[in-house]
């Protein structure tokens, strides 16, 4: 997993819970990297699982709720770090459609070792989009937070529902309905 995800996670944790708690979190997690991350480095995904589980225990919040909050935070970090992916995009659907067909493709070119999810995207109607999320890392709650913040970023309102796709392995469908 790329370092930018770890640095964003620790920055969010510090903003929400303070420097001291993050210090303890890193100490108690016994990480191979010792919690020293650079944005372009690559680290074992298990370090993220450890940090998430330990933060969950320390602040007494469910891991998925922390991951969803992190998704919202991460979207803002990504939009500031990679502004060129947002140029000329004016609606949430245009951005969401470009994640799998363009953004993550470019991320893979920059970082061949990136571990990215796959989205199958269907434009069901003018105001309805399905995003079928597939990933061995099962970070549905992260995707959910990213999608919510994307809607917010474009000043839109939407209802988002999730459904596990029984016939596909590790897949979740997000149905996003833009409200008028
Ligand atoms: C709403 C839009 C987006 C969604 C739903 C999304 C979804 C995700 C998810 C769920 C992951 C975690 C890995 C996994 O699940 O397997 C991920 C990783 C990542 N995404 Fe996106 N993404 C979005 C936008 C972006 C944007 C705008 C960028 C900017 C470059 C980006 C760059 C990355 C990077 C660098 C990773 C980490 C790869 C790694 O750790 O090796 N994503 N994305």
Tab-separated table of C-alpha atoms and ligand atoms in Angstrom:
chain	number	residue	atom	x	y	z
A	1	UNK	CA	0.000	0.000	0.000
A	2	UNK	CA	1.341	3.412	-0.983
A	3	UNK	CA	2.816	5.682	1.674
A	4	UNK	CA	0.417	8.543	0.869
A	5	UNK	CA	-2.410	6.414	2.318
A	6	UNK	CA	-0.443	5.879	5.565
A	7	UNK	CA	0.656	9.505	5.925
A	8	UNK	CA	-2.938	10.661	5.343
A	9	UNK	CA	-4.212	8.128	7.903
A	10	UNK	CA	-1.767	9.306	10.573
A	11	UNK	CA	-2.459	12.987	9.775
A	12	UNK	CA	-6.209	12.412	10.159
A	13	UNK	CA	-5.693	10.507	13.414
A	14	UNK	CA	-3.576	13.336	14.777
A	15	UNK	CA	-6.172	15.975	13.799
A	16	UNK	CA	-8.966	13.963	15.419
A	17	UNK	CA	-7.233	12.516	18.482
A	18	UNK	CA	-4.014	14.449	18.992
A	19	UNK	CA	-0.300	13.910	18.679
A	20	UNK	CA	0.079	11.927	21.911
A	21	UNK	CA	-2.448	9.275	20.951
A	22	UNK	CA	-0.845	8.824	17.515
A	23	UNK	CA	2.553	8.454	19.159
A	24	UNK	CA	1.180	5.693	21.404
A	25	UNK	CA	-0.637	4.102	18.454
A	26	UNK	CA	2.616	3.788	16.481
A	27	UNK	CA	4.534	2.574	19.531
A	28	UNK	CA	1.956	-0.099	20.416
A	29	UNK	CA	1.571	-1.279	16.813
A	30	UNK	CA	5.149	-2.623	16.513
A	31	UNK	CA	5.249	-1.873	12.798
A	32	UNK	CA	8.074	-3.137	10.563
A	33	UNK	CA	8.325	0.436	9.167
A	34	UNK	CA	8.231	1.851	12.720
A	35	UNK	CA	5.534	4.229	11.437
A	36	UNK	CA	7.986	6.181	9.279
A	37	UNK	CA	6.299	6.572	5.889
A	38	UNK	CA	7.173	8.547	2.768
A	39	UNK	CA	4.355	9.404	0.350
A	40	UNK	CA	5.906	7.503	-2.574
A	41	UNK	CA	7.160	4.501	-0.594
A	42	UNK	CA	5.301	1.169	-0.475
A	43	UNK	CA	4.479	-0.655	2.751
A	44	UNK	CA	2.782	-3.857	3.717
A	45	UNK	CA	-1.018	-3.642	3.721
A	46	UNK	CA	-1.015	-5.485	7.060
A	47	UNK	CA	0.438	-2.308	8.658
A	48	UNK	CA	-2.775	-0.467	7.719
A	49	UNK	CA	-4.872	-3.285	9.216
A	50	UNK	CA	-2.834	-3.131	12.434
A	51	UNK	CA	-3.093	0.673	12.683
A	52	UNK	CA	-6.827	0.589	12.026
A	53	UNK	CA	-7.552	-2.153	14.591
A	54	UNK	CA	-5.385	-0.487	17.240
A	55	UNK	CA	-6.899	2.955	16.629
A	56	UNK	CA	-10.365	1.385	16.843
A	57	UNK	CA	-9.519	-0.115	20.241
A	58	UNK	CA	-7.902	3.053	21.560
A	59	UNK	CA	-10.714	5.444	20.633
A	60	UNK	CA	-13.501	2.893	21.041
A	61	UNK	CA	-14.922	3.346	17.537
A	62	UNK	CA	-15.771	0.573	15.028
A	63	UNK	CA	-13.044	0.026	12.377
A	64	UNK	CA	-15.508	0.563	9.524
A	65	UNK	CA	-16.663	3.874	10.876
A	66	UNK	CA	-13.027	5.037	11.163
A	67	UNK	CA	-12.359	3.814	7.631
A	68	UNK	CA	-15.373	5.715	6.272
A	69	UNK	CA	-14.216	8.916	8.009
A	70	UNK	CA	-10.760	8.250	6.579
A	71	UNK	CA	-12.235	7.907	3.062
A	72	UNK	CA	-13.698	11.422	3.342
A	73	UNK	CA	-10.387	12.796	4.618
A	74	UNK	CA	-8.401	10.947	1.945
A	75	UNK	CA	-10.515	12.347	-0.886
A	76	UNK	CA	-9.551	15.870	0.143
A	77	UNK	CA	-5.873	14.884	0.375
A	78	UNK	CA	-5.956	13.260	-3.079
A	79	UNK	CA	-7.727	16.222	-4.688
A	80	UNK	CA	-5.027	18.560	-3.360
A	81	UNK	CA	-2.102	16.234	-4.164
A	82	UNK	CA	-3.243	15.358	-7.699
A	83	UNK	CA	-5.173	18.450	-8.941
A	84	UNK	CA	-4.656	17.510	-12.617
A	85	UNK	CA	-7.064	14.558	-12.282
A	86	UNK	CA	-9.764	17.058	-11.306
A	87	UNK	CA	-9.136	19.581	-14.084
A	88	UNK	CA	-12.087	19.987	-16.438
A	89	UNK	CA	-14.283	17.674	-14.308
A	90	UNK	CA	-17.441	19.416	-13.156
A	91	UNK	CA	-19.704	16.693	-11.733
A	92	UNK	CA	-19.296	13.866	-9.227
A	93	UNK	CA	-20.348	11.264	-11.820
A	94	UNK	CA	-17.661	12.393	-14.272
A	95	UNK	CA	-15.062	11.990	-11.524
A	96	UNK	CA	-16.418	8.647	-10.281
A	97	UNK	CA	-16.530	7.285	-13.844
A	98	UNK	CA	-12.910	8.357	-14.417
A	99	UNK	CA	-11.545	6.600	-11.289
A	100	UNK	CA	-11.291	3.172	-12.912
A	101	UNK	CA	-10.910	4.241	-16.556
A	102	UNK	CA	-8.352	7.005	-16.041
A	103	UNK	CA	-7.227	7.968	-12.509
A	104	UNK	CA	-6.240	4.565	-11.161
A	105	UNK	CA	-4.746	3.680	-14.587
A	106	UNK	CA	-2.427	6.698	-14.287
A	107	UNK	CA	-1.687	5.846	-10.644
A	108	UNK	CA	-0.605	2.376	-11.798
A	109	UNK	CA	1.714	3.941	-14.421
A	110	UNK	CA	3.292	6.174	-11.762
A	111	UNK	CA	3.518	3.390	-9.181
A	112	UNK	CA	3.540	-0.093	-10.772
A	113	UNK	CA	3.426	-1.612	-7.283
A	114	UNK	CA	0.160	0.166	-6.290
A	115	UNK	CA	-2.560	-2.153	-4.978
A	116	UNK	CA	-5.692	-0.747	-6.541
A	117	UNK	CA	-9.316	-1.846	-6.497
A	118	UNK	CA	-11.324	-2.438	-9.667
A	119	UNK	CA	-14.671	-0.714	-10.290
A	120	UNK	CA	-17.263	-1.756	-12.840
A	121	UNK	CA	-19.273	1.355	-13.504
A	122	UNK	CA	-22.777	1.471	-15.036
A	123	UNK	CA	-24.661	4.676	-15.799
A	124	UNK	CA	-28.177	3.438	-15.076
A	125	UNK	CA	-29.860	6.803	-15.671
A	126	UNK	CA	-28.902	10.452	-15.870
A	127	UNK	CA	-28.928	10.629	-12.034
A	128	UNK	CA	-28.107	7.006	-11.117
A	129	UNK	CA	-24.681	5.346	-11.122
A	130	UNK	CA	-23.681	1.861	-10.047
A	131	UNK	CA	-20.084	1.340	-8.930
A	132	UNK	CA	-19.268	-2.325	-8.343
A	133	UNK	CA	-16.209	-2.412	-6.097
A	134	UNK	CA	-13.846	-5.397	-6.328
A	135	UNK	CA	-10.750	-5.680	-4.179
A	136	UNK	CA	-8.828	-8.322	-2.279
A	137	UNK	CA	-8.443	-5.740	0.481
A	138	UNK	CA	-12.183	-5.339	1.098
A	139	UNK	CA	-12.002	-1.668	1.982
A	140	UNK	CA	-15.681	-1.028	1.211
A	141	UNK	CA	-15.977	1.530	3.980
A	142	UNK	CA	-13.010	3.469	2.538
A	143	UNK	CA	-14.663	3.502	-0.892
A	144	UNK	CA	-17.924	4.640	0.727
A	145	UNK	CA	-16.209	7.598	2.415
A	146	UNK	CA	-14.373	8.547	-0.801
A	147	UNK	CA	-17.644	8.493	-2.776
A	148	UNK	CA	-19.477	10.600	-0.171
A	149	UNK	CA	-16.750	13.256	-0.185
A	150	UNK	CA	-16.695	13.268	-3.977
A	151	UNK	CA	-20.429	14.129	-4.020
A	152	UNK	CA	-19.790	16.842	-1.440
A	153	UNK	CA	-16.778	18.221	-3.380
A	154	UNK	CA	-19.069	19.017	-6.342
A	155	UNK	CA	-21.750	20.571	-4.119
A	156	UNK	CA	-24.220	17.778	-4.894
A	157	UNK	CA	-26.569	15.680	-2.747
A	158	UNK	CA	-27.048	11.946	-3.172
A	159	UNK	CA	-28.452	8.822	-1.591
A	160	UNK	CA	-25.882	6.016	-1.596
A	161	UNK	CA	-26.878	2.415	-0.910
A	162	UNK	CA	-24.661	-0.673	-0.726
A	163	UNK	CA	-25.393	-4.240	-1.681
A	164	UNK	CA	-23.142	-7.304	-1.570
A	165	UNK	CA	-23.064	-8.991	-4.967
A	166	UNK	CA	-23.494	-12.679	-4.122
A	167	UNK	CA	-22.456	-13.929	-7.554
A	168	UNK	CA	-19.168	-12.029	-7.648
A	169	UNK	CA	-16.322	-12.594	-5.205
A	170	UNK	CA	-15.460	-9.712	-2.883
A	171	UNK	CA	-17.775	-7.322	-4.688
A	172	UNK	CA	-20.031	-4.581	-3.358
A	173	UNK	CA	-22.370	-2.460	-5.447
A	174	UNK	CA	-22.688	1.209	-4.553
A	175	UNK	CA	-25.845	2.698	-6.020
A	176	UNK	CA	-25.545	6.475	-6.115
A	177	UNK	CA	-28.726	8.448	-6.771
A	178	UNK	CA	-28.221	12.181	-7.208
A	179	UNK	CA	-31.015	14.192	-5.615
A	180	UNK	CA	-32.432	17.162	-7.501
B	1	LIG	C1	-14.150	8.806	-5.332
B	1	LIG	C2	-13.084	8.461	-6.005
B	1	LIG	C3	-12.204	7.298	-5.620
B	1	LIG	C4	-12.538	6.063	-5.133
B	1	LIG	C5	-13.928	5.531	-4.844
B	1	LIG	C6	-11.281	5.335	-4.911
B	1	LIG	C7	-11.164	4.093	-4.339
B	1	LIG	C8	-9.996	3.565	-3.820
B	1	LIG	C9	-9.917	2.542	-2.815
B	1	LIG	C10	-11.125	1.879	-2.165
B	1	LIG	C11	-8.598	2.297	-2.570
B	1	LIG	C12	-7.977	1.305	-1.551
B	1	LIG	C13	-7.361	0.073	-2.156
B	1	LIG	C14	-8.377	-1.039	-2.405
B	1	LIG	O1	-9.561	-0.911	-2.039
B	1	LIG	O2	-7.987	-2.063	-2.973
B	1	LIG	C15	-7.849	3.214	-3.404
B	1	LIG	C16	-6.473	3.288	-3.429
B	1	LIG	C17	-5.782	4.300	-4.035
B	1	LIG	N1	-6.307	5.310	-4.838
B	1	LIG	FE1	-8.252	5.606	-5.266
B	1	LIG	N2	-10.224	6.116	-5.317
B	1	LIG	C18	-10.753	7.322	-5.721
B	1	LIG	C19	-10.058	8.411	-6.184
B	1	LIG	C20	-8.718	8.467	-6.276
B	1	LIG	C21	-8.008	9.641	-6.731
B	1	LIG	C22	-8.636	10.969	-7.157
B	1	LIG	C23	-6.713	9.331	-6.686
B	1	LIG	C24	-5.613	10.279	-7.085
B	1	LIG	C25	-4.541	9.926	-7.627
B	1	LIG	C26	-6.574	7.953	-6.181
B	1	LIG	C27	-5.401	7.275	-5.933
B	1	LIG	C28	-5.284	6.134	-5.182
B	1	LIG	C29	-4.021	5.633	-4.628
B	1	LIG	C30	-2.629	6.262	-4.779
B	1	LIG	C31	-4.346	4.474	-3.904
B	1	LIG	C32	-3.388	3.586	-3.111
B	1	LIG	C33	-2.836	2.438	-3.866
B	1	LIG	C34	-1.920	1.616	-2.981
B	1	LIG	O3	-2.029	1.701	-1.783
B	1	LIG	O4	-1.021	0.898	-3.464
B	1	LIG	N3	-7.821	7.455	-5.970
B	1	LIG	N4	-8.716	3.969	-4.174
